[in-house]
Amino acid sequence: MNVAKYREAIHQADTFKRYGKVLRVVGLMIESLGPEANIGEVCWIHSSKNKNPVIAEVVGFSNEKIILMPYAEVAEIGSGCLVESTGKPLTVKIGRGLIGKVVDSLGKPMDHSRLPKGLSNYLTEQSPPNPLSRPPISEPFQVGVKAIDSLLTVGKGQRIGIFAGSGVGKSTLLGMIARNSSADINIIALIGERGREVREFIENDLGEEGLKKSIVVVATSDQPALMRIKGAYTATAISEYFRDLGFQVNMMMDSVTRVAMAQREIGLAAGEPPTTKGYTPSVFAVLPKLLERTGTSKDGSITAFYTVLVDGDDMNEPIADTVRGILDGHFILDRKLAEQGQFPAINSLKSISRVMNKIVSQKHLEAAQQIRELMGRYEENRELIQIGAYKRGTNQEIDRSISYHPKIMSFLKQGVSDYHPLEDSIARMQKLLNGGI
């Protein structure tokens, strides 16, 4: 047995453990002198008052000092606390044993139970797949919501943004998609949500049946910025793991706006200059890297739904505009429709699925275009119709749109617990145009 190489490795091994020292804490930022570490590496901060070290991540450097951001509260960290580098970035344990569980941003069960055995270590930050290795989107993905399956058909591996103001039904729509979709597994990321809403979403919107084929990653609004943004990375990493096993994954993130806000906090603490609406340049660099990780691969696919919380229903604010340009389509939830009791409140005329033309039959496409034309014609003349200024018989197309309008609105309305397969939604749409319903 050749032991020379082992002796050489022992001689070259560094037998000293090097620590840094906390110099100051300002807001979210911890500044330390040493140890040697790179951007993205995880460090442990040891406090004399707490047996368990505080986990932090290197986010920047300032005058040869390390800037750290903690994953937890910094109440027990003081000047002089020892900082130890792990020498590696954040990894989480992932496997089939997590299905049906609710975990935090570090992959630990929220009910404080033990992690199941047989899980693999997986880096939370991965590179997006090579564009040339991505198969084209060619098959429809059943969502189980009539308004989407008929007029805004989604493809397997497509990435969709759900844009809405607060209280218009984003979470309810996500719950419907999770229960009714044709995916093998759901990965749901609740980022920056109110703590009250987490259990309500799991029990009411997702339900017991939905949870059986889901993994829920939770980072509530009271947690540090780094925990919130890591929640998004952890959920994406879990989705990638199952995609590489050949699963058809349905990933939902509520909301990507809160991920951007968390990155803004980190950027400002690290000394970045604020730009549009206070967002730092790193926000607009991080979003494409995160959103491009989902989609198709040679093994499986991740069909992703990202909710975007738009301030004051302004669809052109910086984050909404950036995300809309990265994704493969967007659904606009309209407050006016919600106020009229139209749920899901999807504005079909303002929404678009960029791959629909390539994945549906010609017959389906023609029927969807006819309904959109009827809806568009009615919207153009809505004010004239409502005040009684339009006289029937003046224009045949407008007359037709008026007669079809109540039927179309009734078709697009769907109860929270209702389930409609993709084929059923298409058949109902064609029946509507043929004078049925």
Tab-separated table of C-alpha atoms in Angstrom, residues 14-307:
chain	number	residue	atom	x	y	z
A	14	ASP	CA	-3.296	23.334	7.827
A	15	THR	CA	-3.679	22.287	11.471
A	16	PHE	CA	-4.618	25.758	12.699
A	17	LYS	CA	-8.254	26.893	12.925
A	18	ARG	CA	-8.430	30.606	12.200
A	19	TYR	CA	-11.139	32.867	13.615
A	20	GLY	CA	-12.212	36.414	12.973
A	21	LYS	CA	-13.573	38.919	15.475
A	22	VAL	CA	-16.763	41.006	15.363
A	23	LEU	CA	-15.913	44.716	15.289
A	24	ARG	CA	-19.355	46.294	15.045
A	25	VAL	CA	-23.016	45.657	14.268
A	26	VAL	CA	-24.997	48.309	12.369
A	27	GLY	CA	-28.598	47.442	11.578
A	28	LEU	CA	-28.565	44.250	9.470
A	29	MET	CA	-24.813	44.354	8.931
A	30	ILE	CA	-22.110	42.638	11.026
A	31	GLU	CA	-18.550	43.789	10.373
A	32	SER	CA	-15.680	41.515	11.372
A	33	LEU	CA	-11.910	41.437	11.078
A	34	GLY	CA	-11.236	38.070	9.434
A	35	PRO	CA	-11.389	35.150	8.914
A	36	GLU	CA	-10.467	34.403	5.294
A	37	ALA	CA	-13.724	33.903	3.394
A	38	ASN	CA	-15.260	34.481	-0.014
A	39	ILE	CA	-18.572	36.064	-1.047
A	40	GLY	CA	-21.440	33.649	-0.390
A	41	GLU	CA	-19.613	31.538	2.202
A	42	VAL	CA	-21.409	30.648	5.432
A	43	CYS	CA	-19.796	31.627	8.757
A	44	TRP	CA	-20.606	30.810	12.382
A	45	ILE	CA	-20.596	33.602	14.939
A	46	HIS	CA	-19.922	32.257	18.454
A	47	SER	CA	-21.428	34.099	21.416
A	48	SER	CA	-20.576	33.461	25.064
A	49	LYS	CA	-24.282	33.849	25.967
A	50	ASN	CA	-25.585	31.359	23.433
A	51	LYS	CA	-24.356	27.770	22.984
A	52	ASN	CA	-25.648	27.575	19.413
A	53	PRO	CA	-23.650	29.735	16.961
A	54	VAL	CA	-25.457	32.296	14.811
A	55	ILE	CA	-25.276	31.426	11.103
A	56	ALA	CA	-24.318	34.312	8.806
A	57	GLU	CA	-23.248	34.769	5.198
A	58	VAL	CA	-20.494	36.885	3.658
A	59	VAL	CA	-22.169	39.540	1.491
A	60	GLY	CA	-19.326	42.038	0.954
A	61	PHE	CA	-16.033	43.590	2.035
A	62	SER	CA	-15.100	47.059	3.285
A	63	ASN	CA	-11.493	48.168	3.818
A	64	GLU	CA	-10.303	44.556	4.255
A	65	LYS	CA	-13.106	43.873	6.743
A	66	ILE	CA	-15.793	41.248	6.106
A	67	ILE	CA	-19.467	42.252	5.955
A	68	LEU	CA	-21.778	39.501	7.181
A	69	MET	CA	-25.576	39.180	7.166
A	70	PRO	CA	-27.158	36.841	9.762
A	71	TYR	CA	-29.828	34.223	9.115
A	72	ALA	CA	-31.279	34.938	12.575
A	73	GLU	CA	-31.659	37.839	14.997
A	74	VAL	CA	-28.459	39.518	16.190
A	75	ALA	CA	-29.591	40.265	19.766
A	76	GLU	CA	-26.846	38.176	21.440
A	77	ILE	CA	-23.944	39.181	19.192
A	78	GLY	CA	-21.497	41.663	20.647
A	79	SER	CA	-18.111	43.179	19.930
A	80	GLY	CA	-15.342	40.590	20.095
A	81	CYS	CA	-17.474	37.523	19.275
A	82	LEU	CA	-15.509	34.905	17.354
A	83	VAL	CA	-16.318	34.367	13.655
A	84	GLU	CA	-15.544	30.970	12.120
A	85	SER	CA	-15.729	30.273	8.381
A	86	THR	CA	-17.172	26.960	7.188
A	87	GLY	CA	-15.401	27.394	3.831
A	88	LYS	CA	-18.513	26.565	1.784
A	89	PRO	CA	-21.809	28.164	0.726
A	90	LEU	CA	-25.235	27.227	2.102
A	91	THR	CA	-26.435	23.665	1.452
A	92	VAL	CA	-29.800	22.137	2.360
A	93	LYS	CA	-30.923	18.529	2.705
A	94	ILE	CA	-33.330	17.487	-0.063
A	95	GLY	CA	-35.066	14.232	-0.925
A	96	ARG	CA	-38.408	12.492	-1.411
A	97	GLY	CA	-38.811	12.343	2.365
A	98	LEU	CA	-39.596	16.084	2.385
A	99	ILE	CA	-42.838	15.629	0.388
A	100	GLY	CA	-45.789	16.724	2.518
A	101	LYS	CA	-43.616	18.813	4.861
A	102	VAL	CA	-43.405	22.535	5.620
A	103	VAL	CA	-39.784	23.718	5.970
A	104	ASP	CA	-37.941	26.993	6.571
A	105	SER	CA	-35.320	28.652	4.351
A	106	LEU	CA	-32.589	26.346	5.708
A	107	GLY	CA	-34.623	23.207	4.937
A	108	LYS	CA	-35.551	22.488	8.577
A	109	PRO	CA	-39.127	21.343	9.357
A	110	MET	CA	-41.279	24.136	10.806
A	111	ASP	CA	-42.937	21.708	13.253
A	112	HIS	CA	-39.490	21.018	14.836
A	113	SER	CA	-39.663	17.338	13.842
A	114	ARG	CA	-36.554	15.450	12.752
A	115	LEU	CA	-35.565	15.377	9.108
A	116	PRO	CA	-36.197	11.975	7.493
A	117	LYS	CA	-33.226	9.788	6.601
A	118	GLY	CA	-31.835	9.396	3.095
A	119	LEU	CA	-31.720	13.098	2.147
A	120	SER	CA	-28.941	14.553	-0.027
A	121	ASN	CA	-26.956	17.753	0.492
A	122	TYR	CA	-27.702	20.256	-2.273
A	123	LEU	CA	-26.334	23.749	-2.921
A	124	THR	CA	-29.062	26.408	-2.843
A	125	GLU	CA	-27.336	28.566	-5.482
A	126	GLN	CA	-26.996	26.868	-8.863
A	127	SER	CA	-26.360	28.121	-12.383
A	128	PRO	CA	-29.283	28.174	-14.860
A	129	PRO	CA	-29.217	25.334	-17.451
A	130	ASN	CA	-27.344	25.882	-20.710
A	131	PRO	CA	-29.829	27.443	-23.200
A	132	LEU	CA	-28.908	24.848	-25.838
A	133	SER	CA	-29.698	21.984	-23.439
A	134	ARG	CA	-33.258	23.203	-22.854
A	135	PRO	CA	-35.843	21.307	-24.948
A	136	PRO	CA	-38.535	23.565	-26.494
A	137	ILE	CA	-41.897	23.731	-24.686
A	138	SER	CA	-44.212	21.468	-26.702
A	139	GLU	CA	-46.917	20.090	-24.367
A	140	PRO	CA	-49.767	21.855	-22.548
A	141	PHE	CA	-49.775	21.853	-18.756
A	142	GLN	CA	-53.149	21.386	-17.058
A	143	VAL	CA	-53.819	24.090	-14.476
A	144	GLY	CA	-57.437	23.118	-13.738
A	145	VAL	CA	-58.682	26.723	-14.000
A	146	LYS	CA	-61.008	27.296	-16.980
A	147	ALA	CA	-59.928	30.889	-17.642
A	148	ILE	CA	-56.273	29.792	-17.939
A	149	ASP	CA	-56.584	26.411	-19.682
A	150	SER	CA	-58.902	27.804	-22.381
A	151	LEU	CA	-57.637	31.323	-23.175
A	152	LEU	CA	-54.116	31.362	-21.660
A	153	THR	CA	-52.900	27.770	-22.004
A	154	VAL	CA	-49.667	27.109	-20.098
A	155	GLY	CA	-46.926	24.760	-21.375
A	156	LYS	CA	-44.806	22.292	-19.383
A	157	GLY	CA	-41.700	24.233	-18.358
A	158	GLN	CA	-43.224	27.681	-18.890
A	159	ARG	CA	-42.643	30.506	-16.389
A	160	ILE	CA	-45.631	32.738	-15.658
A	161	GLY	CA	-45.993	35.915	-13.601
A	162	ILE	CA	-49.239	36.577	-11.695
A	163	PHE	CA	-49.473	40.363	-11.315
A	164	ALA	CA	-51.887	41.896	-8.831
A	165	GLY	CA	-52.366	44.402	-6.058
A	166	SER	CA	-53.086	43.283	-2.498
A	167	GLY	CA	-56.299	41.386	-1.763
A	168	VAL	CA	-57.260	40.462	-5.350
A	169	GLY	CA	-56.967	36.679	-4.953
A	170	LYS	CA	-53.350	35.684	-5.713
A	171	SER	CA	-53.050	33.127	-2.907
A	172	THR	CA	-56.457	31.616	-3.688
A	173	LEU	CA	-55.494	31.190	-7.353
A	174	LEU	CA	-52.179	29.541	-6.360
A	175	GLY	CA	-54.073	27.118	-4.119
A	176	MET	CA	-56.411	26.191	-6.990
A	177	ILE	CA	-53.461	25.574	-9.327
A	178	ALA	CA	-51.644	23.466	-6.696
A	179	ARG	CA	-54.687	21.210	-6.142
A	180	ASN	CA	-55.799	20.895	-9.769
A	181	SER	CA	-52.578	20.857	-11.810
A	182	SER	CA	-51.245	17.804	-13.656
A	183	ALA	CA	-47.780	18.124	-12.033
A	184	ASP	CA	-46.110	15.271	-10.139
A	185	ILE	CA	-45.105	17.526	-7.246
A	186	ASN	CA	-45.698	21.109	-6.041
A	187	ILE	CA	-42.939	23.260	-4.540
A	188	ILE	CA	-44.513	26.303	-2.886
A	189	ALA	CA	-42.425	29.218	-1.562
A	190	LEU	CA	-44.205	31.656	0.770
A	191	ILE	CA	-41.744	34.561	0.978
A	192	GLY	CA	-42.412	37.585	3.179
A	193	GLU	CA	-45.951	36.459	4.027
A	194	ARG	CA	-47.745	37.439	7.220
A	195	GLY	CA	-47.372	34.653	9.788
A	196	ARG	CA	-51.173	34.366	10.087
A	197	GLU	CA	-51.541	33.664	6.366
A	198	VAL	CA	-49.132	30.707	6.251
A	199	ARG	CA	-51.339	28.243	8.131
A	200	GLU	CA	-54.476	29.611	6.457
A	201	PHE	CA	-52.935	29.020	3.011
A	202	ILE	CA	-51.853	25.470	3.902
A	203	GLU	CA	-55.187	24.455	5.464
A	204	ASN	CA	-57.712	26.431	3.390
A	205	ASP	CA	-56.169	27.191	-0.021
A	206	LEU	CA	-53.850	24.174	-0.410
A	207	GLY	CA	-55.846	21.654	1.590
A	208	GLU	CA	-54.925	18.195	2.854
A	209	GLU	CA	-54.930	16.619	-0.632
A	210	GLY	CA	-52.743	19.404	-2.052
A	211	LEU	CA	-50.207	19.115	0.783
A	212	LYS	CA	-49.738	15.366	0.139
A	213	LYS	CA	-47.900	16.123	-3.118
A	214	SER	CA	-46.271	19.415	-2.021
A	215	ILE	CA	-43.265	20.807	-0.208
A	216	VAL	CA	-43.867	24.246	1.311
A	217	VAL	CA	-40.920	26.591	2.030
A	218	VAL	CA	-41.787	29.424	4.435
A	219	ALA	CA	-39.937	32.666	5.244
A	220	THR	CA	-42.276	35.094	7.024
A	221	SER	CA	-42.033	38.884	6.889
A	222	ASP	CA	-40.572	39.163	10.431
A	223	GLN	CA	-37.473	37.133	9.501
A	224	PRO	CA	-34.156	38.759	8.455
A	225	ALA	CA	-33.725	39.748	4.797
A	226	LEU	CA	-31.224	36.951	4.156
A	227	MET	CA	-33.685	34.288	5.357
A	228	ARG	CA	-36.357	35.670	3.012
A	229	ILE	CA	-34.128	35.644	-0.063
A	230	LYS	CA	-32.699	32.211	0.851
A	231	GLY	CA	-36.269	30.903	0.986
A	232	ALA	CA	-36.555	31.623	-2.742
A	233	TYR	CA	-33.200	29.950	-3.470
A	234	THR	CA	-34.054	26.896	-1.341
A	235	ALA	CA	-37.438	26.402	-3.060
A	236	THR	CA	-35.772	26.705	-6.484
A	237	ALA	CA	-33.045	24.220	-5.467
A	238	ILE	CA	-35.670	21.696	-4.303
A	239	SER	CA	-37.492	22.133	-7.649
A	240	GLU	CA	-34.230	21.549	-9.562
A	241	TYR	CA	-33.517	18.396	-7.546
A	242	PHE	CA	-36.863	16.834	-8.478
A	243	ARG	CA	-36.600	18.050	-12.086
A	244	ASP	CA	-33.264	16.242	-12.406
A	245	LEU	CA	-35.004	13.053	-11.206
A	246	GLY	CA	-37.395	13.356	-14.163
A	247	PHE	CA	-40.408	14.828	-12.331
A	248	GLN	CA	-42.848	17.348	-13.820
A	249	VAL	CA	-42.551	20.032	-11.112
A	250	ASN	CA	-45.025	22.821	-10.422
A	251	MET	CA	-43.240	25.621	-8.550
A	252	MET	CA	-45.096	28.594	-7.065
A	253	MET	CA	-43.517	31.598	-5.385
A	254	ASP	CA	-45.524	34.196	-3.464
A	255	SER	CA	-44.097	36.711	-3.962
A	256	VAL	CA	-41.054	37.620	-6.059
A	257	THR	CA	-41.576	41.284	-5.069
A	258	ARG	CA	-40.698	40.449	-1.457
A	259	VAL	CA	-37.566	38.637	-2.687
A	260	ALA	CA	-36.560	41.856	-4.480
A	261	MET	CA	-37.249	43.882	-1.317
A	262	ALA	CA	-35.060	41.522	0.725
A	263	GLN	CA	-32.242	41.865	-1.818
A	264	ARG	CA	-32.639	45.652	-1.655
A	265	GLU	CA	-32.135	45.530	2.134
A	266	ILE	CA	-28.996	43.426	1.703
A	267	GLY	CA	-27.651	45.684	-1.052
A	268	LEU	CA	-28.192	48.885	0.935
A	269	ALA	CA	-26.562	47.349	4.039
A	270	ALA	CA	-23.553	46.295	1.928
A	271	GLY	CA	-23.134	49.883	0.655
A	272	GLU	CA	-24.737	49.715	-2.810
A	273	PRO	CA	-26.233	52.952	-4.165
A	274	PRO	CA	-30.055	53.063	-4.425
A	275	THR	CA	-31.416	53.481	-7.968
A	276	THR	CA	-34.998	53.261	-9.275
A	277	LYS	CA	-37.468	53.489	-6.341
A	278	GLY	CA	-34.622	52.689	-3.933
A	279	TYR	CA	-33.809	49.302	-5.499
A	280	THR	CA	-30.087	48.579	-5.700
A	281	PRO	CA	-28.329	47.340	-8.887
A	282	SER	CA	-27.908	43.851	-7.376
A	283	VAL	CA	-31.722	43.393	-7.373
A	284	PHE	CA	-31.840	43.597	-11.176
A	285	ALA	CA	-28.838	41.243	-11.412
A	286	VAL	CA	-30.257	38.629	-9.010
A	287	LEU	CA	-33.774	38.359	-10.488
A	288	PRO	CA	-32.758	36.952	-13.921
A	289	LYS	CA	-30.380	34.436	-12.289
A	290	LEU	CA	-33.147	33.204	-9.982
A	291	LEU	CA	-35.984	33.118	-12.530
A	292	GLU	CA	-33.897	31.535	-15.311
A	293	ARG	CA	-33.151	28.484	-13.144
A	294	THR	CA	-36.677	27.146	-13.689
A	295	GLY	CA	-38.034	25.840	-16.994
A	296	THR	CA	-37.284	22.745	-19.074
A	297	SER	CA	-34.229	20.492	-18.969
A	298	LYS	CA	-33.317	17.219	-20.662
A	299	ASP	CA	-34.625	15.242	-17.652
A	300	GLY	CA	-37.836	16.995	-16.591
A	301	SER	CA	-39.456	20.399	-16.296
A	302	ILE	CA	-40.305	23.096	-13.761
A	303	THR	CA	-43.481	24.997	-14.607
A	304	ALA	CA	-43.220	28.126	-12.449
A	305	PHE	CA	-45.788	30.658	-11.252
A	306	TYR	CA	-44.387	33.818	-9.639
A	307	THR	CA	-46.723	36.330	-8.017
